[in-house]
Tab-separated table of C-alpha atoms in Angstrom:
chain	number	residue	atom	x	y	z
J	11	GLN	CA	107.560	-107.990	-62.930
J	12	VAL	CA	108.291	-105.108	-65.265
J	13	GLN	CA	105.335	-102.852	-65.994
J	14	LEU	CA	104.933	-99.726	-68.076
J	15	VAL	CA	101.434	-98.382	-67.462
J	16	GLN	CA	100.252	-95.543	-69.646
J	17	SER	CA	97.506	-93.015	-69.096
J	18	GLY	CA	94.123	-93.453	-70.687
J	19	ALA	CA	92.688	-92.621	-74.069
J	20	GLU	CA	91.961	-89.000	-74.901
J	21	LEU	CA	89.927	-87.076	-77.440
J	22	LYS	CA	91.426	-83.758	-78.456
J	23	LYS	CA	90.481	-80.962	-80.807
J	24	PRO	CA	92.816	-79.798	-83.563
J	25	GLY	CA	95.323	-77.266	-82.266
J	26	ALA	CA	95.217	-78.590	-78.708
J	27	SER	CA	97.990	-80.318	-76.769
J	28	VAL	CA	98.094	-83.747	-75.165
J	29	ARG	CA	100.289	-85.219	-72.463
J	30	VAL	CA	100.670	-88.968	-72.063
J	31	SER	CA	102.253	-90.507	-68.992
J	32	CYS	CA	104.108	-93.790	-68.621
J	33	LYS	CA	104.537	-95.063	-65.070
J	34	THR	CA	107.137	-97.786	-64.695
J	35	SER	CA	107.889	-100.421	-62.098
J	36	GLY	CA	109.941	-103.563	-61.766
J	37	TYR	CA	113.191	-102.239	-63.195
J	38	ILE	CA	115.622	-99.415	-62.557
J	39	PHE	CA	114.013	-96.443	-64.290
J	40	THR	CA	117.313	-94.671	-64.836
J	41	GLY	CA	118.874	-97.790	-66.331
J	42	TYR	CA	117.351	-97.352	-69.792
J	43	TYR	CA	116.421	-94.624	-72.204
J	44	MET	CA	112.667	-94.159	-72.493
J	45	HIS	CA	111.368	-93.980	-76.043
J	46	TRP	CA	108.033	-92.926	-77.500
J	47	VAL	CA	106.623	-94.607	-80.591
J	48	ARG	CA	103.314	-94.007	-82.301
J	49	GLN	CA	101.143	-96.012	-84.670
J	50	ALA	CA	98.423	-94.436	-86.762
J	51	PRO	CA	95.405	-96.612	-87.576
J	52	GLY	CA	96.414	-99.385	-89.945
J	53	GLN	CA	99.946	-98.036	-90.233
J	54	GLY	CA	103.417	-98.999	-89.032
J	55	LEU	CA	105.514	-97.980	-86.060
J	56	GLU	CA	106.984	-94.475	-85.974
J	57	TRP	CA	109.684	-93.440	-83.498
J	58	MET	CA	109.137	-90.013	-82.004
J	59	GLY	CA	112.016	-89.536	-79.602
J	60	ARG	CA	113.689	-90.595	-76.396
J	61	ILE	CA	114.930	-89.336	-73.045
J	62	ASN	CA	117.831	-90.343	-70.860
J	63	PRO	CA	116.184	-90.309	-67.408
J	64	ASN	CA	119.595	-89.945	-65.774
J	65	ASN	CA	120.187	-86.433	-67.033
J	66	GLY	CA	117.098	-85.427	-68.982
J	67	ASP	CA	118.878	-85.373	-72.342
J	68	THR	CA	116.459	-85.827	-75.221
J	69	ASN	CA	116.582	-86.647	-78.921
J	70	TYR	CA	113.606	-86.194	-81.212
J	71	ALA	CA	112.822	-87.447	-84.681
J	72	GLN	CA	113.126	-84.570	-87.116
J	73	LYS	CA	109.459	-84.875	-88.037
J	74	PHE	CA	108.406	-83.974	-84.492
J	75	GLN	CA	111.069	-81.385	-83.631
J	76	GLY	CA	109.451	-78.309	-82.117
J	77	ARG	CA	106.147	-80.021	-81.471
J	78	VAL	CA	107.009	-82.798	-79.014
J	79	THR	CA	108.494	-82.671	-75.538
J	80	ILE	CA	109.592	-85.725	-73.599
J	81	ASN	CA	110.469	-85.484	-69.928
J	82	SER	CA	110.602	-87.673	-66.869
J	83	ASP	CA	110.287	-87.637	-63.106
J	84	THR	CA	112.749	-90.077	-61.586
J	85	SER	CA	111.170	-89.731	-58.137
J	86	ILE	CA	108.088	-91.558	-59.387
J	87	SER	CA	109.712	-93.522	-62.244
J	88	THR	CA	107.437	-91.900	-64.796
J	89	ALA	CA	108.013	-90.522	-68.260
J	90	TYR	CA	105.840	-88.081	-70.167
J	91	MET	CA	105.291	-87.185	-73.792
J	92	GLU	CA	103.592	-83.942	-74.758
J	93	LEU	CA	102.551	-83.246	-78.334
J	94	ASN	CA	101.418	-79.749	-79.299
J	95	ARG	CA	99.416	-78.227	-82.128
J	96	LEU	CA	97.569	-81.457	-82.718
J	97	ARG	CA	96.241	-82.310	-86.176
J	98	SER	CA	93.874	-84.993	-87.329
J	99	ASP	CA	96.799	-87.055	-88.629
J	100	ASP	CA	98.173	-87.244	-85.088
J	101	THR	CA	95.363	-89.687	-84.321
J	102	ALA	CA	97.278	-92.773	-83.265
J	103	VAL	CA	98.171	-95.152	-80.483
J	104	TYR	CA	101.169	-93.811	-78.585
J	105	TYR	CA	103.537	-96.217	-76.847
J	106	CYS	CA	106.342	-95.762	-74.350
J	107	ALA	CA	109.140	-98.320	-74.580
J	108	ALA	CA	112.424	-99.053	-72.856
J	109	SER	CA	115.316	-101.464	-73.387
J	110	GLU	CA	116.098	-102.670	-76.873
J	111	VAL	CA	117.182	-106.076	-75.540
J	112	ASP	CA	114.384	-106.703	-73.050
J	113	GLY	CA	111.521	-105.151	-74.970
J	114	TYR	CA	109.642	-103.268	-72.269
J	115	TRP	CA	106.582	-101.589	-73.797
J	116	GLY	CA	103.558	-99.844	-72.397
J	117	GLN	CA	100.068	-100.931	-73.359
J	118	GLY	CA	99.530	-97.940	-75.620
J	119	THR	CA	97.371	-94.838	-75.374
J	120	LEU	CA	94.883	-93.938	-78.088
J	121	ILE	CA	94.856	-90.244	-78.887
J	122	THR	CA	92.053	-89.173	-81.185
J	123	VAL	CA	92.188	-85.715	-82.749
J	124	SER	CA	88.853	-84.582	-84.089
J	125	SER	CA	86.737	-81.472	-84.140
R	28	GLU	CA	118.671	-91.411	-90.838
R	29	ILE	CA	118.832	-95.124	-91.558
R	30	VAL	CA	115.869	-96.275	-93.643
R	31	LEU	CA	114.759	-99.895	-93.297
R	32	THR	CA	112.868	-101.548	-96.156
R	33	GLN	CA	111.069	-104.810	-95.505
R	34	SER	CA	109.974	-107.351	-98.057
R	35	PRO	CA	107.635	-108.759	-98.980
R	36	GLY	CA	104.798	-106.557	-97.828
R	37	THR	CA	102.577	-109.578	-97.331
R	38	LEU	CA	103.488	-113.248	-97.074
R	39	SER	CA	100.680	-115.788	-97.550
R	40	LEU	CA	101.591	-119.159	-96.085
R	41	SER	CA	100.005	-122.190	-94.447
R	42	PRO	CA	100.621	-123.426	-90.897
R	43	GLY	CA	103.696	-125.639	-90.812
R	44	GLU	CA	105.416	-123.792	-93.648
R	45	ARG	CA	108.644	-121.840	-93.379
R	46	ALA	CA	108.561	-118.037	-93.451
R	47	THR	CA	111.502	-115.894	-94.478
R	48	LEU	CA	111.224	-112.135	-93.989
R	49	SER	CA	113.745	-109.621	-95.273
R	50	CYS	CA	114.922	-106.265	-93.940
R	51	ARG	CA	117.320	-104.093	-95.938
R	52	ALA	CA	119.011	-101.015	-94.493
R	53	SER	CA	119.938	-97.882	-96.443
R	54	GLN	CA	123.388	-97.997	-94.861
R	55	SER	CA	125.359	-100.551	-92.927
R	56	VAL	CA	123.997	-101.389	-89.490
R	57	SER	CA	126.058	-103.190	-86.926
R	58	SER	CA	124.252	-106.442	-86.279
R	59	ILE	CA	124.216	-105.714	-82.570
R	60	TYR	CA	121.701	-102.935	-83.277
R	61	LEU	CA	119.077	-104.855	-85.286
R	62	ALA	CA	115.865	-106.221	-83.769
R	63	TRP	CA	112.633	-107.877	-84.880
R	64	TYR	CA	109.188	-107.396	-83.376
R	65	GLN	CA	105.882	-109.193	-83.762
R	66	GLN	CA	102.609	-107.305	-83.466
R	67	LYS	CA	99.080	-108.660	-83.325
R	68	PRO	CA	95.943	-106.515	-83.655
R	69	GLY	CA	95.237	-104.422	-80.591
R	70	GLN	CA	98.500	-105.368	-78.907
R	71	ALA	CA	101.811	-103.659	-78.289
R	72	PRO	CA	104.775	-104.938	-80.290
R	73	ARG	CA	106.568	-107.933	-78.801
R	74	LEU	CA	110.337	-108.205	-79.043
R	75	LEU	CA	111.436	-111.419	-80.768
R	76	ILE	CA	115.070	-110.912	-81.720
R	77	TYR	CA	117.755	-108.419	-80.703
R	78	GLY	CA	121.331	-108.123	-81.815
R	79	ALA	CA	120.212	-109.579	-85.160
R	80	SER	CA	120.221	-113.170	-83.894
R	81	SER	CA	119.583	-113.341	-80.144
R	82	ARG	CA	116.142	-114.498	-79.097
R	83	ALA	CA	114.398	-112.426	-76.448
R	84	THR	CA	113.255	-114.068	-73.241
R	85	GLY	CA	110.535	-116.647	-73.800
R	86	ILE	CA	110.686	-116.626	-77.601
R	87	PRO	CA	110.395	-120.127	-79.147
R	88	ASP	CA	113.366	-121.468	-81.077
R	89	ARG	CA	111.354	-121.650	-84.308
R	90	PHE	CA	112.161	-117.932	-84.582
R	91	SER	CA	115.665	-117.140	-85.773
R	92	GLY	CA	117.404	-114.041	-87.047
R	93	GLY	CA	120.453	-113.536	-89.175
R	94	GLY	CA	122.302	-111.249	-91.506
R	95	SER	CA	124.814	-108.451	-91.389
R	96	GLY	CA	125.701	-105.141	-92.952
R	97	THR	CA	122.609	-104.031	-94.820
R	98	ASP	CA	120.697	-107.307	-95.192
R	99	PHE	CA	118.919	-109.099	-92.380
R	100	THR	CA	116.378	-111.906	-92.202
R	101	LEU	CA	113.851	-113.287	-89.770
R	102	THR	CA	112.996	-116.943	-90.260
R	103	ILE	CA	110.090	-118.799	-88.714
R	104	SER	CA	110.919	-122.444	-89.267
R	105	ARG	CA	107.394	-123.881	-88.992
R	106	LEU	CA	104.474	-121.496	-88.740
R	107	GLU	CA	102.134	-122.016	-85.831
R	108	PRO	CA	98.609	-120.527	-85.871
R	109	GLU	CA	99.666	-117.858	-83.373
R	110	ASP	CA	102.507	-116.666	-85.634
R	111	PHE	CA	100.213	-114.995	-88.154
R	112	ALA	CA	100.839	-111.345	-87.433
R	113	VAL	CA	102.780	-108.284	-88.606
R	114	TYR	CA	106.555	-108.259	-88.176
R	115	TYR	CA	108.776	-105.192	-87.969
R	116	CYS	CA	112.513	-104.846	-88.102
R	117	GLN	CA	114.124	-102.078	-86.084
R	118	GLN	CA	117.569	-100.561	-85.869
R	119	TYR	CA	118.684	-98.931	-82.652
R	120	ARG	CA	122.179	-97.596	-83.277
R	121	SER	CA	123.051	-95.007	-80.647
R	122	SER	CA	119.626	-95.751	-79.193
R	123	LEU	CA	117.988	-93.715	-81.976
R	124	TRP	CA	115.318	-95.936	-83.455
R	125	THR	CA	113.898	-96.512	-86.897
R	126	PHE	CA	111.473	-99.220	-88.009
R	127	GLY	CA	110.762	-100.935	-91.247
R	128	GLN	CA	107.267	-100.629	-92.669
R	129	GLY	CA	106.326	-104.165	-91.670
R	130	THR	CA	105.608	-107.536	-93.254
R	131	LYS	CA	102.219	-109.130	-92.727
R	132	VAL	CA	102.261	-112.910	-92.470
R	133	GLU	CA	98.778	-114.119	-93.309
R	134	ILE	CA	97.116	-117.497	-93.546
R	135	LYS	CA	96.944	-118.810	-97.087
């Protein structure tokens, strides 16, 4: 079965960086864009960006331009999202997701930013 | 950027009732790029509908989607206890995503 397994929760200080991984199995990793979506506590879903694992091409939401980097390693079917210069309002659950018609989502990774 | 506006913000209904949720886009969206998700507390979103009206795998037929252009709806024909949750619409034109702000369906 399809699985997207994300790395565990992290506590970070303001100004630090965080990298979240998303290891996939059960489908062809290069067959779908990989997206990253976040959800702050009690808030809605916010799209951050995506990568085409075939060629590494990325698109980022304007809000995160310059602060987020999405990449992937096709040899291990894993995608990564790195967010820099963390602020307290970056505290959120971060999800990886693939396939708009199949709805493959990771379980989410809680990133807490606090001094 | 396409902005999606959902209404109402909260819908208070009883089990067995019909729920109609609305999603309006700031510009026309091809129906093939409109989806609906359900999210329960502590869980990842679950895809219900894609292409505006196609049910995802395993989704009961009490869920239906419709609409075109800038106006889309999600209908739950008879609410079951497990349907009380938050629902999001999403557009994915060119595989660039935006979400509506969500509609909470709560027990009256």
